[in-house]
Coordinates of C-alpha atoms in Angstrom, one line a residue:
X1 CA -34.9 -174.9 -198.9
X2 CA -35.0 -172.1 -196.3
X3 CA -36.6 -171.9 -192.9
X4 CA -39.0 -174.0 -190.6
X5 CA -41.0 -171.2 -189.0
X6 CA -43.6 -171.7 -186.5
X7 CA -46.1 -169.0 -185.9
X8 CA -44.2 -161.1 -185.5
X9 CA -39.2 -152.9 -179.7
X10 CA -40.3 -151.6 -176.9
X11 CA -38.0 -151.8 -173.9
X12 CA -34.8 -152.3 -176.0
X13 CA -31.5 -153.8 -173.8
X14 CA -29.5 -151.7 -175.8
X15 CA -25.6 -152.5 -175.2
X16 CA -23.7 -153.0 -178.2
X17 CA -23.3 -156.3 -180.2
X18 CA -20.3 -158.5 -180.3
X19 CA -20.0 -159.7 -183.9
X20 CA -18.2 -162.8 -183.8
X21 CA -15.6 -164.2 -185.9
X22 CA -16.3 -168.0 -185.8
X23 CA -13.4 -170.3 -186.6
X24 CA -15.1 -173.1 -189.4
X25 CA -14.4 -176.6 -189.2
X26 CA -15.5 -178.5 -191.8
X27 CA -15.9 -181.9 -191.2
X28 CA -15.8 -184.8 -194.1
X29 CA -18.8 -186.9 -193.8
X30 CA -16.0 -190.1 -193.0
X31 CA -14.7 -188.7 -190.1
X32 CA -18.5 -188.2 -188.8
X33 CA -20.7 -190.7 -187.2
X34 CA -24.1 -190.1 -188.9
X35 CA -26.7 -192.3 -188.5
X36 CA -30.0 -192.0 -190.2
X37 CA -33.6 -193.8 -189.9
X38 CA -37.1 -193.8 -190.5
X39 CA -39.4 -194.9 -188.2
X40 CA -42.0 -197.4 -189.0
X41 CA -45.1 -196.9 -190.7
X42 CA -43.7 -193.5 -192.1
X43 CA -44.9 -192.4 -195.6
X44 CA -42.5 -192.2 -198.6
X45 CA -44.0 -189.6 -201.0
X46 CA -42.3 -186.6 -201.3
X47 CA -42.7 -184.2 -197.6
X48 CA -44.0 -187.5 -195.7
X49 CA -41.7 -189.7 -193.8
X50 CA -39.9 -189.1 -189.9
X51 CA -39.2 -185.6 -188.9
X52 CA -37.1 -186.1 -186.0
X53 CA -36.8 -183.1 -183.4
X54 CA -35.5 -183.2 -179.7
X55 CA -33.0 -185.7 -178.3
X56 CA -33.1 -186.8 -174.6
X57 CA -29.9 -186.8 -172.3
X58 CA -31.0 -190.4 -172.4
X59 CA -30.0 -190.6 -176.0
X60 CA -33.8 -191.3 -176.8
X61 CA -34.7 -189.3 -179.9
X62 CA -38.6 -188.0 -180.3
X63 CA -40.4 -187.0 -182.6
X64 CA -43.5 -187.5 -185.7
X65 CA -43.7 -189.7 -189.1
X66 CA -46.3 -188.3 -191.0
X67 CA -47.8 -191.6 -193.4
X68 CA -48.8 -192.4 -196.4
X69 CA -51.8 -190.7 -196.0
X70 CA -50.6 -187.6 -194.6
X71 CA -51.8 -188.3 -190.9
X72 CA -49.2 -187.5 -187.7
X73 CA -48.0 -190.4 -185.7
X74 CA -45.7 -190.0 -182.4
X75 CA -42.2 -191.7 -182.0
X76 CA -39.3 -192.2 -179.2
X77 CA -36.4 -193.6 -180.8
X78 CA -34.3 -195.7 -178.3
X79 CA -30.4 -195.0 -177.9
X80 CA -30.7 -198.6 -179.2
X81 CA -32.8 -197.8 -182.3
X82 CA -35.6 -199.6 -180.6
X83 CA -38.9 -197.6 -181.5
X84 CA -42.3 -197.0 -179.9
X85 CA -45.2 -195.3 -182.1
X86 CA -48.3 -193.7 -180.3
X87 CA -51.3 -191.8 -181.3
X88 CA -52.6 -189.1 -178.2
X89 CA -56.6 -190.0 -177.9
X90 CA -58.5 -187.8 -180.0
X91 CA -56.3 -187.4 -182.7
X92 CA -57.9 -186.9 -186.2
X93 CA -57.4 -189.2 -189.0
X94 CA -57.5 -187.8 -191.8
X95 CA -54.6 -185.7 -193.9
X96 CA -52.9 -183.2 -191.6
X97 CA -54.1 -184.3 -188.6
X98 CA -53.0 -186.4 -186.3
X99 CA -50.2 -186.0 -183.1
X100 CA -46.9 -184.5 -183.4
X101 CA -44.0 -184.8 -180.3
X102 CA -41.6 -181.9 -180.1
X103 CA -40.3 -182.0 -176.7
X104 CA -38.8 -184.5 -174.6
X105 CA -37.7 -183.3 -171.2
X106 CA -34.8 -185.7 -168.9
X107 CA -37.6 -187.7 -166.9
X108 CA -38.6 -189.1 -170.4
X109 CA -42.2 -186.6 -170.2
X110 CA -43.3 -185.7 -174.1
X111 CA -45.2 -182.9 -175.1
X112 CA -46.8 -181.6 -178.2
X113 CA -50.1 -181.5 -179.8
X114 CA -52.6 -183.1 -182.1
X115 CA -55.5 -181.9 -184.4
X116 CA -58.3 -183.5 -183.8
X117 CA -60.8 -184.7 -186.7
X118 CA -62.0 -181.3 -187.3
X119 CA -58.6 -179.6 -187.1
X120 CA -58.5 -178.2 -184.0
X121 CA -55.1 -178.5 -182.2
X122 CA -55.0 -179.7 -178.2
X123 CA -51.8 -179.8 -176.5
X124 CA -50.5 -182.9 -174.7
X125 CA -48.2 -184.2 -172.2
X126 CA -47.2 -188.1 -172.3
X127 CA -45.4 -189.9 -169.2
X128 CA -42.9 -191.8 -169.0
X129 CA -45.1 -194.6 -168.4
X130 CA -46.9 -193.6 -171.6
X131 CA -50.3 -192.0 -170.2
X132 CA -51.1 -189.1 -172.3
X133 CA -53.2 -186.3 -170.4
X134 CA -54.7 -183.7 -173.4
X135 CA -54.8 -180.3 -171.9
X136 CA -56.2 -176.7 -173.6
X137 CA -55.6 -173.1 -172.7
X138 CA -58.7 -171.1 -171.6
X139 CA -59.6 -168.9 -174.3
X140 CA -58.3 -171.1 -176.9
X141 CA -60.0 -170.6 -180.4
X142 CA -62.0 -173.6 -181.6
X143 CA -62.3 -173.7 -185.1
X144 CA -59.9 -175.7 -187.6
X145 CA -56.2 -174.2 -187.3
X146 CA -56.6 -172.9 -183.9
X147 CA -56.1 -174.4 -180.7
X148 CA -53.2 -174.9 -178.2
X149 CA -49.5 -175.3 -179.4
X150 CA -46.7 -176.2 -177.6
X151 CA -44.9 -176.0 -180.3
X152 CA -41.0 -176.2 -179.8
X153 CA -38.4 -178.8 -179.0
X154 CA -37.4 -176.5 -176.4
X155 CA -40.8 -176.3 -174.4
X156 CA -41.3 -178.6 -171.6
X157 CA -38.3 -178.3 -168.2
X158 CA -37.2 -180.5 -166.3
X159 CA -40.1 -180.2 -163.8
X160 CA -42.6 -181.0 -166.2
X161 CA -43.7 -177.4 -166.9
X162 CA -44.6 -176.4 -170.8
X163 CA -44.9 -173.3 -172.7
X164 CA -46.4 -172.1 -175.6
X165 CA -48.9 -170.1 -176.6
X166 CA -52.8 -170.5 -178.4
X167 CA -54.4 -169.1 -180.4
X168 CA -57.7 -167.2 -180.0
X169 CA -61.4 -167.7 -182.2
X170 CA -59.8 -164.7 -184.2
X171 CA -56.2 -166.0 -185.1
X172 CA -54.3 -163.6 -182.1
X173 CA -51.9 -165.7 -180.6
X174 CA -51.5 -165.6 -176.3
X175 CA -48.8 -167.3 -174.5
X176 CA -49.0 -169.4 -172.0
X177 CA -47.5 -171.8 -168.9
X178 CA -48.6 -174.7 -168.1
X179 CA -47.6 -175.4 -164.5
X180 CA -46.8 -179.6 -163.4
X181 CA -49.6 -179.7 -160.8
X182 CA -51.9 -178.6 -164.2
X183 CA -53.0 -175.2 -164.3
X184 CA -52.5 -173.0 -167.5
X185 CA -51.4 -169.0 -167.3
X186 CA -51.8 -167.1 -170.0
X187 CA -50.2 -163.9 -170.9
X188 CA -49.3 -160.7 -173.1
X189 CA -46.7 -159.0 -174.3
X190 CA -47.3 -155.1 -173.6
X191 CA -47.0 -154.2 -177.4
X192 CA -48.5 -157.2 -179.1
X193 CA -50.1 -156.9 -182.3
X194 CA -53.9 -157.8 -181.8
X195 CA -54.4 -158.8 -185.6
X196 CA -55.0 -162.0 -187.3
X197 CA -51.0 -163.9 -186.9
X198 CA -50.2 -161.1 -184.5
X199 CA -49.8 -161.7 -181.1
X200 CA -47.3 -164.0 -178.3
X201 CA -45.6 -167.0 -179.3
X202 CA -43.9 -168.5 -176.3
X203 CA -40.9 -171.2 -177.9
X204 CA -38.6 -171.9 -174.5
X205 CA -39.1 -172.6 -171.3
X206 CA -36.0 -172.5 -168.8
X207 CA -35.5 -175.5 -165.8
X208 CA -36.8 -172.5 -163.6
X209 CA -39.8 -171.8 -165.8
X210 CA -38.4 -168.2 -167.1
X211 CA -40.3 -168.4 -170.6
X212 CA -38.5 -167.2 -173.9
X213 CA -40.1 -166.1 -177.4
X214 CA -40.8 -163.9 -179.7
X215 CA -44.2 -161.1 -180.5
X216 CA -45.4 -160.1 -183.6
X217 CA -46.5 -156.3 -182.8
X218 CA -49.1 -154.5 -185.5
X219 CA -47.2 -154.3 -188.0
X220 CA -45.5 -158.1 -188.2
X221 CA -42.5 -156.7 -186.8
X222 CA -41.2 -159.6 -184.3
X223 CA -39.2 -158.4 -181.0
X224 CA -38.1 -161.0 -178.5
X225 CA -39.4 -161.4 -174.9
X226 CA -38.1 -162.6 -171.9
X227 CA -40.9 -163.8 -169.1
X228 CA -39.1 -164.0 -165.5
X229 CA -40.6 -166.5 -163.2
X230 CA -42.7 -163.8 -161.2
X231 CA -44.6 -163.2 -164.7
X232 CA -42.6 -159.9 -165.5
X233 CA -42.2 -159.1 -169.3
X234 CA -39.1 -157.4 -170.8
X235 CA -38.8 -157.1 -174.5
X236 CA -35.8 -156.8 -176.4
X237 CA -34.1 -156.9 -179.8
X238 CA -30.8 -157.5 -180.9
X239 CA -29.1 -154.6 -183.0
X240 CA -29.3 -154.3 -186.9
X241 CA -32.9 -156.2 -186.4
X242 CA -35.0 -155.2 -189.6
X243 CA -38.1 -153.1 -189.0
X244 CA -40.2 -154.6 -192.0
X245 CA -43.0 -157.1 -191.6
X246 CA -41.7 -160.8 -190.4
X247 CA -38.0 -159.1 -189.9
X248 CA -36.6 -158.4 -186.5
X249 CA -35.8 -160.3 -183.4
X250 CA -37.0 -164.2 -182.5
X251 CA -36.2 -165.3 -179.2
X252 CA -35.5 -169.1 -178.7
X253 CA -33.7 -170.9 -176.1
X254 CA -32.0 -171.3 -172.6
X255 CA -29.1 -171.9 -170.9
X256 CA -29.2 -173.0 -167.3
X257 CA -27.3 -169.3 -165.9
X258 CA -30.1 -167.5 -168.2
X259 CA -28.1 -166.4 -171.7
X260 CA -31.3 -166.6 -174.3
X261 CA -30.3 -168.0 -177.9
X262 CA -32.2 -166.7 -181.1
X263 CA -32.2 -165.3 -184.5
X264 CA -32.8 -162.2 -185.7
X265 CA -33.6 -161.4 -189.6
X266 CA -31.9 -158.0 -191.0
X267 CA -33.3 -155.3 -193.4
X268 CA -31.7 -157.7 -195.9
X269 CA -33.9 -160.5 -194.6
X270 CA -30.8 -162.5 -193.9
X271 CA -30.7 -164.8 -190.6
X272 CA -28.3 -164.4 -187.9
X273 CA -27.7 -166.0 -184.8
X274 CA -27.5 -164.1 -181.5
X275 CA -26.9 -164.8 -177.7
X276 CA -27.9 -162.0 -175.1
X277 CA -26.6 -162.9 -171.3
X278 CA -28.0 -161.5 -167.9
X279 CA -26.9 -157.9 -168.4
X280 CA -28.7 -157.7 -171.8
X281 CA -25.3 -157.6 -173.8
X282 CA -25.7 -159.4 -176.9
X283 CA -23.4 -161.6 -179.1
X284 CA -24.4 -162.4 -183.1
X285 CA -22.7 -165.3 -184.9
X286 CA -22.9 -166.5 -188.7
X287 CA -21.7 -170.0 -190.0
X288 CA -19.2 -169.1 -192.1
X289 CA -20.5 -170.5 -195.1
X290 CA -23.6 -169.2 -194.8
X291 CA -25.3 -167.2 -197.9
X292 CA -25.6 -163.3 -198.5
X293 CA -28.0 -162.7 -200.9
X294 CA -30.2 -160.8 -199.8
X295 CA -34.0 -161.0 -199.9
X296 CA -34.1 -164.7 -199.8
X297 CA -33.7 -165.9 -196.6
X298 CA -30.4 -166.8 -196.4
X299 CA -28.1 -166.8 -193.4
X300 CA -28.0 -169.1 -189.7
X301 CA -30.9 -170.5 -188.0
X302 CA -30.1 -171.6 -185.0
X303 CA -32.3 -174.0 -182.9
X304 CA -31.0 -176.2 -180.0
X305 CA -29.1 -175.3 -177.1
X306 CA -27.6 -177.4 -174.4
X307 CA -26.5 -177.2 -170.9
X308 CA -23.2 -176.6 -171.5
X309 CA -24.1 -173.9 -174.3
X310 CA -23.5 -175.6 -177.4
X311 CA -25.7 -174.5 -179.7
X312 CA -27.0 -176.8 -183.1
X313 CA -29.2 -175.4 -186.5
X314 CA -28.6 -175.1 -189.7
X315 CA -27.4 -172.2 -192.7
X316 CA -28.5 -171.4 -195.9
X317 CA -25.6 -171.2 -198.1
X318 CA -25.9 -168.9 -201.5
X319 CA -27.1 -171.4 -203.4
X320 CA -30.2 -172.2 -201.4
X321 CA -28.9 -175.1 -199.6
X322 CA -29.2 -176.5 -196.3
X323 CA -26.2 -177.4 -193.9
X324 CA -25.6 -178.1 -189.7
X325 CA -23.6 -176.8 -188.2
X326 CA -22.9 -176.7 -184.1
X327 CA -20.9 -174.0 -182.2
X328 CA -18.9 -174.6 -179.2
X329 CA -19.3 -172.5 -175.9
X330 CA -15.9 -170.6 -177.1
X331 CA -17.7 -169.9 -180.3
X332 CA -15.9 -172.4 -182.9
X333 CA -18.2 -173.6 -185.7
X334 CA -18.4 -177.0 -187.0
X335 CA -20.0 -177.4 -190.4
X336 CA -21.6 -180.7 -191.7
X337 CA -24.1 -182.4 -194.3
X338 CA -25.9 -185.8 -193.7
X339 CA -24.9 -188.4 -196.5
X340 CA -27.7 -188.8 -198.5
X341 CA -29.7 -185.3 -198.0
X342 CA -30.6 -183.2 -200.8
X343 CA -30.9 -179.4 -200.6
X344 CA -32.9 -179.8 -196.6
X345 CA -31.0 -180.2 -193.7
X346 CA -33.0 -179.1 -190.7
X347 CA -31.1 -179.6 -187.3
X348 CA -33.5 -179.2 -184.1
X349 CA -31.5 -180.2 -181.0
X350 CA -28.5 -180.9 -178.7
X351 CA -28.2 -183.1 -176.1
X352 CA -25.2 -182.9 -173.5
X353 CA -23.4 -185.1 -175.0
X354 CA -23.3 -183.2 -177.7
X355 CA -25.3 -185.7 -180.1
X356 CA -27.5 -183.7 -182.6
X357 CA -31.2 -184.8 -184.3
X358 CA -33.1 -183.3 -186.6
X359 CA -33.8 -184.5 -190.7
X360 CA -33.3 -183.8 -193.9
X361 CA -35.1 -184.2 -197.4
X362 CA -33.5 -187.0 -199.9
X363 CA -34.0 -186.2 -203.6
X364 CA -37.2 -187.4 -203.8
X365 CA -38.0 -184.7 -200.8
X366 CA -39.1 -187.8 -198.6
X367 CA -38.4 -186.9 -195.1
X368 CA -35.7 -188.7 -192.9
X369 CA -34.3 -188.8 -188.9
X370 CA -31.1 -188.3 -188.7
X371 CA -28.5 -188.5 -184.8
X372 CA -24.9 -186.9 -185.3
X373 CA -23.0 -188.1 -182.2
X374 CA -20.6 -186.1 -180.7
X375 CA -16.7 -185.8 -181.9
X376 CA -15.0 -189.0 -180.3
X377 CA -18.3 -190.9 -179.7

């Protein structure tokens, strides 16, 4: 299987790319310690189960188990294994509703969002005490599928502020920041498409609430963004970005001195990974086993970055397979599979340890947490 997507040039940073030449280390699955789990009261048909996405500095692992019946549930996983299931108030019950948890920040605050029982998504933000506070942009569409999404394990800082964008009664997607004392800015990017799955999509938010993400312009052409904390917009994309519809440039993460982490599909429609620092100079990677045929979606998907800039996500290999992998600050590539995992291995987040979560399919495609601890843990 391929890609998890979640949501499509104007002021180009335009320095050349770095391609990088990324030393592979493949590591055998008994030299790794893997653990895997499901969280209780998780479904086992085939796409239900626990879809594990952000780890905590604490080692606490959060996420959603969507059940037997198809509904969302909440979890933290303890460092211990210990876990605690919760539902925000509101939350529909019935098949693809429910509350999903993407993002745990270091004070232990979870946010994410729920549909409601008429499919209408609300974001959320839970405590560390466990009060949940349901929260929706102004303008935010109300009919089922639209709603507000922070939708990212990369969304909520430190401070408690989250990102993520809405979308409107017509399908246009906005962006917005949700500041910690409660009040919701929205914004644009200039050049925006303003069409039905056009529009913002915020996906990172930096410890000093700098926002990161991507814009579908007019013609489903994505370009990334950066949104500095006084509410100033550039855009960018990385070079060789295709120019067809869903091709071009997704921004994604943060590290603390600014660098953005993304993707970027090519006129091939392959994935590649990119960095771009301060000065707008960029740096692409590839896992080395990644796949090269083009037109399907192959390539690197990278999706969590930590303090120390290691970054975690998986490749596509060419024979439609699913693989982690985690590069180094210096750029070295380790490669690995999760014993048990069939063709999906989806790998969300880093923590600064260097412990990795995410899950993976088994061959019956149910759906399963997985924690990769760091090298020597």
């Amino acid at each position: 299987m391929k890609t998890f997507y979640f949501a499509k040039r104007k002021l180009q940073l335009a320095p050349a790319a770095t391609i990088l030449v990324a030393l592979a280390i493949c590591i055998p699955l008994s030299a790794q310690t893997i653990t895997t789990f499901d969280a209780p009261g998780a479904g086992t048909g085939a796409f239900q189960g626990t879809y594990a996405f952000n780890i905590a500095p604490s080692g606490a692992i959060i996420g959603y188990t969507r059940d037997a019946g198809n509904v969302r549930h909440g979890f933290i996983r303890s460092q211990q294994g210990g876990f605690t299931i919760f539902d925000a108030p509101g939350a529909g019950t019935a098949a693809g509703q429910g509350t999903r948890a993407y993002s745990i920040n270091p004070a232990g605050e979870i946010t994410g969002f729920f549909f409601d029982s008429v499919t209408v998504a609300h974001g959320y933000v839970r405590s560390n005490q466990g009060v949940i506070t349901a929260f929706d942009a102004p303008g935010a569409g109300t009919g089922p599928g639209q709603g507000t999404f922070p939708l990212s394990p990369l969304i909520i800082n430190p401070s408690g502020a989250i990102a993520g964008y809405y979308t409107d009664s017509s399908d246009v997607a906005h962006g917005f920041l949700r500041e910690t004392n409660g009040a919701i800015i929205a914004f644009d990017v200039p050049g925006a498409g303003t069409g039905p799955g056009e529009g913002t999509f915020s996906y990172a938010i930096s410890e000093t609430g700098a926002i990161t993400g991507y814009y579908f312009d007019s013609a489903d052409v994505s370009h990334g963004f950066l949104r500095d904390t006084t509410g100033v917009i550039i855009t960018f994309d990385v070079p060789g970005s295709g120019t067809a519809p869903l091709q071009g440039t997704y921004g994604g993460g943060f590290t603390p001195s600014g660098t953005i982490m993304g993707n970027y599909f090519d006129a091939d429609n392959l994935s590649h990974g990119f960095l771009m620092d301060t000065n707008g100079a960029f740096t692409t990677f590839d896992a080395p086993d990644a796949g090269h045929v083009p037109g399907v979606d192959d390539g690197t998907y990278p999706f969590g970055i930590n303090a120390n800039g290691a970054i975690t996500g998986w490749y596509v290999d060419d024979a439609d397979a699913n693989h982690g992998f985690v590069r180094d600050k210096h750029g070295a590539i380790v490669e690995f599979d999760v014993p048990g995992a069939g063709a999906g291995v989806f790998v969300w987040s880093i923590a600064p340890s260097g412990a990795v979560t995410g899950y993976f399919w088994d061959a019956n495609f149910v759906i399963h947490g997985f924690v990769r601890e760091a090298a020597g843990k």
